[in-house]
């Protein structure tokens, strides 16, 4: 009975996961220097400038036993800024070539479209 219940819970967890990417700095409200909801500004970061030269730099899954949030970092001519969202994130599989394991979580340095993460 416990195995059936556990399988059901894991199955429901897998069904509720949604593939997401970081906001596009050229088509979202980041274009005007405003952070889209539900994202918030990283308190240790510069503020978004809304520059047309802003590019996506990296995504970082924060880990504390399981995914606790996602940080998206962007680069603009005067530096960089990052936004984050505190949300449960599925940790990437060990064989996922897009995400590199670090001591704080996982990092993806590819393009914004390739750095997909799964929120619950």
Coordinates of N, CA and C in Angstrom, one line a residue:
X1 N 0.8 -1.2 0.0 CA 0.0 0.0 0.0 C 0.9 1.3 0.0
X2 N 1.9 1.2 0.8 CA 2.8 2.4 0.9 C 3.5 2.7 -0.5
X3 N 3.9 1.6 -1.2 CA 4.5 1.7 -2.5 C 3.5 2.4 -3.5
X4 N 2.3 2.0 -3.5 CA 1.3 2.6 -4.4 C 1.1 4.1 -4.1
X5 N 1.0 4.4 -2.8 CA 0.9 5.8 -2.4 C 2.1 6.6 -2.8
X6 N 3.3 6.1 -2.6 CA 4.5 6.8 -2.9 C 4.6 7.0 -4.5
X7 N 4.2 6.0 -5.2 CA 4.2 6.1 -6.7 C 3.2 7.1 -7.1
X8 N 2.1 7.2 -6.5 CA 1.1 8.2 -6.9 C 1.6 9.6 -6.6
X9 N 2.2 9.8 -5.4 CA 2.7 11.1 -5.1 C 3.8 11.6 -6.0
X10 N 4.7 10.7 -6.3 CA 5.8 11.0 -7.3 C 5.2 11.3 -8.7
X11 N 4.2 10.5 -9.1 CA 3.6 10.8 -10.4 C 2.9 12.1 -10.4
X12 N 2.2 12.5 -9.4 CA 1.6 13.8 -9.3 C 2.6 14.9 -9.3
X13 N 3.7 14.7 -8.6 CA 4.8 15.7 -8.6 C 5.4 15.9 -10.0
X14 N 5.6 14.9 -10.7 CA 6.1 14.9 -12.1 C 5.1 15.6 -13.0
X15 N 3.9 15.4 -12.8 CA 2.9 16.0 -13.7 C 2.7 17.5 -13.5
X16 N 3.0 18.0 -12.3 CA 2.8 19.4 -12.0 C 4.0 20.3 -12.4
X17 N 5.1 19.6 -12.8 CA 6.3 20.4 -13.2 C 6.1 21.1 -14.5
X18 N 6.6 22.3 -14.6 CA 6.4 23.2 -15.7 C 7.7 23.7 -16.2
X19 N 8.0 23.5 -17.5 CA 9.3 24.0 -18.1 C 9.2 25.5 -18.2
X20 N 10.3 26.1 -17.7 CA 10.3 27.6 -17.7 C 11.7 28.1 -18.1
X21 N 11.8 29.3 -18.6 CA 13.1 29.9 -18.8 C 13.2 31.3 -18.1
X22 N 14.3 31.8 -18.1 CA 14.5 33.2 -17.6 C 13.8 34.2 -18.5
X23 N 13.3 35.3 -18.0 CA 12.7 36.3 -18.8 C 13.6 36.8 -19.9
X24 N 13.1 37.1 -21.1 CA 13.9 37.6 -22.2 C 14.1 39.1 -21.9
X25 N 15.3 39.6 -21.9 CA 15.6 41.0 -21.6 C 15.1 42.0 -22.7
X26 N 14.9 41.5 -23.9 CA 14.5 42.3 -25.0 C 13.0 42.3 -25.3
X27 N 12.3 41.4 -24.7 CA 10.8 41.3 -25.0 C 10.0 41.4 -23.7
X28 N 10.5 41.3 -22.5 CA 9.8 41.4 -21.3 C 9.9 42.8 -20.7
X29 N 9.3 43.0 -19.6 CA 9.4 44.3 -18.9 C 10.8 44.7 -18.6
X30 N 11.8 43.8 -18.6 CA 13.2 44.1 -18.4 C 13.7 45.1 -19.4
X31 N 13.0 45.1 -20.6 CA 13.3 46.1 -21.6 C 13.3 47.5 -21.2
X32 N 12.4 47.8 -20.2 CA 12.2 49.1 -19.7 C 12.8 49.3 -18.3
X33 N 13.5 48.3 -17.8 CA 14.2 48.3 -16.5 C 13.3 47.9 -15.4
X34 N 12.1 47.3 -15.7 CA 11.2 46.8 -14.7 C 11.3 45.3 -14.6
X35 N 11.3 44.8 -13.4 CA 11.4 43.3 -13.2 C 10.0 42.7 -13.3
X36 N 9.8 41.7 -14.1 CA 8.5 41.0 -14.3 C 8.1 40.3 -13.0
X37 N 6.8 40.2 -12.8 CA 6.3 39.4 -11.6 C 6.4 38.0 -12.0
X38 N 6.7 37.0 -11.2 CA 6.9 37.0 -9.8 C 8.4 37.1 -9.4
X39 N 9.2 37.6 -10.4 CA 10.7 37.7 -10.1 C 10.9 38.9 -9.2
X40 N 12.0 38.9 -8.5 CA 12.4 40.1 -7.7 C 13.9 40.3 -7.9
X41 N 14.3 41.6 -7.6 CA 15.7 41.9 -7.8 C 16.6 41.3 -6.7
X42 N 17.7 40.7 -7.2 CA 18.7 40.2 -6.2 C 19.2 41.4 -5.4
X43 N 19.1 41.3 -4.0 CA 19.5 42.4 -3.2 C 21.0 42.8 -3.3
X44 N 21.8 41.9 -3.8 CA 23.2 42.1 -4.0 C 23.6 42.5 -5.4
X45 N 22.7 42.9 -6.2 CA 22.8 43.2 -7.6 C 22.6 44.6 -8.0
X46 N 23.1 45.0 -9.1 CA 22.8 46.3 -9.7 C 21.3 46.3 -10.1
X47 N 20.8 47.5 -10.4 CA 19.4 47.5 -10.8 C 19.3 47.4 -12.4
X48 N 18.3 46.8 -12.9 CA 18.2 46.7 -14.4 C 18.1 48.1 -15.0
X49 N 18.8 48.2 -16.2 CA 18.9 49.5 -16.8 C 18.0 49.6 -18.0
X50 N 17.5 48.5 -18.6 CA 16.7 48.6 -19.7 C 17.4 49.0 -21.0
X51 N 18.7 48.5 -21.1 CA 19.5 48.8 -22.2 C 19.2 47.8 -23.4
X52 N 19.2 48.3 -24.6 CA 19.0 47.3 -25.7 C 20.2 46.4 -25.9
X53 N 21.3 46.7 -25.3 CA 22.5 45.8 -25.4 C 22.5 44.7 -24.3
X54 N 21.5 44.6 -23.5 CA 21.4 43.7 -22.4 C 21.3 42.3 -23.0
X55 N 22.1 41.4 -22.5 CA 22.0 40.0 -22.9 C 21.9 39.0 -21.7
X56 N 21.4 37.9 -21.9 CA 21.3 36.8 -20.9 C 22.7 36.3 -20.7
X57 N 23.1 36.1 -19.4 CA 24.5 35.6 -19.1 C 24.4 34.2 -18.6
X58 N 23.6 33.9 -17.5 CA 23.5 32.6 -17.0 C 22.3 32.4 -16.1
X59 N 22.0 31.1 -15.9 CA 20.9 30.8 -14.9 C 21.5 29.9 -13.8
X60 N 21.0 30.0 -12.6 CA 21.6 29.3 -11.5 C 20.5 28.7 -10.7
X61 N 20.4 27.4 -10.5 CA 19.5 26.8 -9.6 C 20.1 26.7 -8.2
X62 N 19.5 27.4 -7.3 CA 20.0 27.3 -5.9 C 19.5 26.1 -5.2
X63 N 20.4 25.4 -4.5 CA 20.1 24.1 -4.0 C 20.3 24.1 -2.4
X64 N 19.3 23.6 -1.7 CA 19.4 23.3 -0.3 C 18.6 22.0 -0.1
X65 N 19.2 20.9 -0.4 CA 18.6 19.5 -0.4 C 17.8 19.4 -1.7
X66 N 16.9 20.3 -2.0 CA 16.2 20.3 -3.3 C 16.1 21.7 -3.8
X67 N 15.8 21.9 -5.0 CA 15.8 23.2 -5.6 C 15.0 24.3 -4.9
X68 N 15.6 25.3 -4.4 CA 14.9 26.4 -3.6 C 14.6 27.6 -4.4
X69 N 15.2 27.8 -5.6 CA 15.0 29.0 -6.3 C 15.9 29.0 -7.6
X70 N 15.6 30.1 -8.4 CA 16.4 30.2 -9.6 C 16.9 31.7 -9.7
X71 N 18.1 31.9 -10.1 CA 18.7 33.2 -10.3 C 19.0 33.3 -11.8
X72 N 18.6 34.4 -12.4 CA 18.9 34.7 -13.8 C 19.8 36.0 -13.8
X73 N 21.0 35.9 -14.4 CA 21.9 37.0 -14.5 C 22.0 37.5 -15.9
X74 N 22.0 38.8 -16.0 CA 22.0 39.5 -17.3 C 23.2 40.5 -17.4
X75 N 23.8 40.7 -18.5 CA 24.9 41.6 -18.7 C 24.5 42.7 -19.6
X76 N 24.9 43.9 -19.1 CA 24.6 45.1 -20.0 C 25.9 45.9 -20.0
X77 N 26.0 47.0 -20.8 CA 27.4 47.6 -21.0 C 28.1 48.1 -19.8
X78 N 27.3 48.5 -18.7 CA 28.0 49.0 -17.5 C 28.2 47.9 -16.4
X79 N 27.8 46.7 -16.7 CA 28.0 45.7 -15.6 C 27.0 44.6 -15.8
X80 N 26.5 44.0 -14.7 CA 25.5 43.0 -14.8 C 24.5 43.1 -13.6
X81 N 23.3 42.5 -13.8 CA 22.4 42.5 -12.7 C 21.7 41.1 -12.7
X82 N 21.1 40.7 -11.6 CA 20.4 39.4 -11.5 C 19.1 39.6 -10.8
X83 N 18.2 38.7 -11.2 CA 16.9 38.6 -10.6 C 16.7 37.2 -10.1
X84 N 15.8 37.0 -9.2 CA 15.6 35.6 -8.7 C 14.2 35.4 -8.3
X85 N 13.8 34.2 -8.2 CA 12.5 33.7 -7.9 C 12.6 32.6 -6.9
X86 N 12.0 32.7 -5.8 CA 12.0 31.7 -4.8 C 10.8 30.7 -5.1
X87 N 11.2 29.6 -5.7 CA 10.2 28.6 -6.1 C 10.9 27.2 -6.1
X88 N 10.1 26.2 -5.9 CA 10.7 24.8 -5.9 C 11.0 24.5 -7.4
X89 N 12.3 24.0 -7.5 CA 12.8 23.7 -8.9 C 13.3 22.2 -8.8
X90 N 12.9 21.5 -9.9 CA 13.4 20.1 -10.0 C 14.9 20.2 -10.3
X91 N 15.7 19.4 -9.6 CA 17.1 19.4 -9.9 C 17.4 18.7 -11.2
X92 N 18.4 19.1 -12.0 CA 18.7 18.4 -13.2 C 19.2 17.0 -13.0
X93 N 19.0 16.2 -13.9 CA 19.6 14.8 -13.8 C 21.1 14.9 -13.9
X94 N 21.8 13.9 -13.4 CA 23.3 13.9 -13.4 C 23.8 13.9 -14.8
X95 N 23.1 13.4 -15.8 CA 23.6 13.3 -17.2 C 23.2 14.5 -18.0
X96 N 22.5 15.5 -17.4 CA 22.0 16.7 -18.2 C 23.2 17.6 -18.5
X97 N 23.6 17.6 -19.8 CA 24.8 18.4 -20.2 C 24.6 19.9 -20.1
X98 N 23.4 20.4 -20.0 CA 23.2 21.8 -19.9 C 23.5 22.4 -18.6
X99 N 23.4 21.7 -17.5 CA 23.6 22.2 -16.2 C 24.8 21.6 -15.6
X100 N 25.7 22.5 -15.0 CA 26.9 22.1 -14.4 C 26.7 22.2 -12.9
X101 N 27.1 21.1 -12.2 CA 26.9 21.0 -10.7 C 28.0 21.9 -10.1
X102 N 27.6 22.7 -9.1 CA 28.5 23.5 -8.3 C 28.2 23.2 -6.8
X103 N 29.0 23.8 -5.9 CA 28.7 23.5 -4.5 C 27.5 24.2 -4.0
X104 N 26.9 25.2 -4.7 CA 25.7 25.9 -4.3 C 24.5 25.5 -5.1
X105 N 24.7 24.7 -6.1 CA 23.5 24.3 -6.9 C 24.0 23.9 -8.3
X106 N 23.3 24.4 -9.3 CA 23.6 24.1 -10.7 C 23.6 25.4 -11.5
X107 N 24.5 25.4 -12.5 CA 24.6 26.6 -13.3 C 24.6 26.3 -14.8
X108 N 23.9 27.2 -15.6 CA 23.8 27.0 -17.0 C 24.3 28.2 -17.7
X109 N 25.3 28.1 -18.6 CA 25.9 29.3 -19.2 C 25.5 29.3 -20.7
X110 N 24.6 28.5 -21.2 CA 24.2 28.5 -22.6 C 23.2 29.6 -22.8
X111 N 22.5 29.5 -23.9 CA 21.5 30.6 -24.3 C 20.3 30.4 -23.4
X112 N 19.5 31.5 -23.3 CA 18.3 31.5 -22.5 C 17.4 30.4 -22.8
X113 N 17.2 30.1 -24.0 CA 16.3 29.0 -24.4 C 16.7 27.7 -24.0
X114 N 18.0 27.4 -24.0 CA 18.6 26.1 -23.6 C 18.5 25.9 -22.1
X115 N 18.6 27.0 -21.4 CA 18.7 26.9 -19.9 C 17.3 26.8 -19.3
X116 N 16.6 25.7 -19.7 CA 15.2 25.5 -19.2 C 15.3 24.8 -17.8
X117 N 14.4 25.2 -16.9 CA 14.3 24.6 -15.6 C 12.9 24.3 -15.4
X118 N 12.6 23.4 -14.4 CA 11.3 22.9 -14.2 C 10.8 23.3 -12.8
X119 N 9.8 24.1 -12.8 CA 9.2 24.6 -11.5 C 8.1 23.7 -11.1
X120 N 7.8 23.6 -9.8 CA 6.7 22.8 -9.3 C 5.6 23.7 -8.8

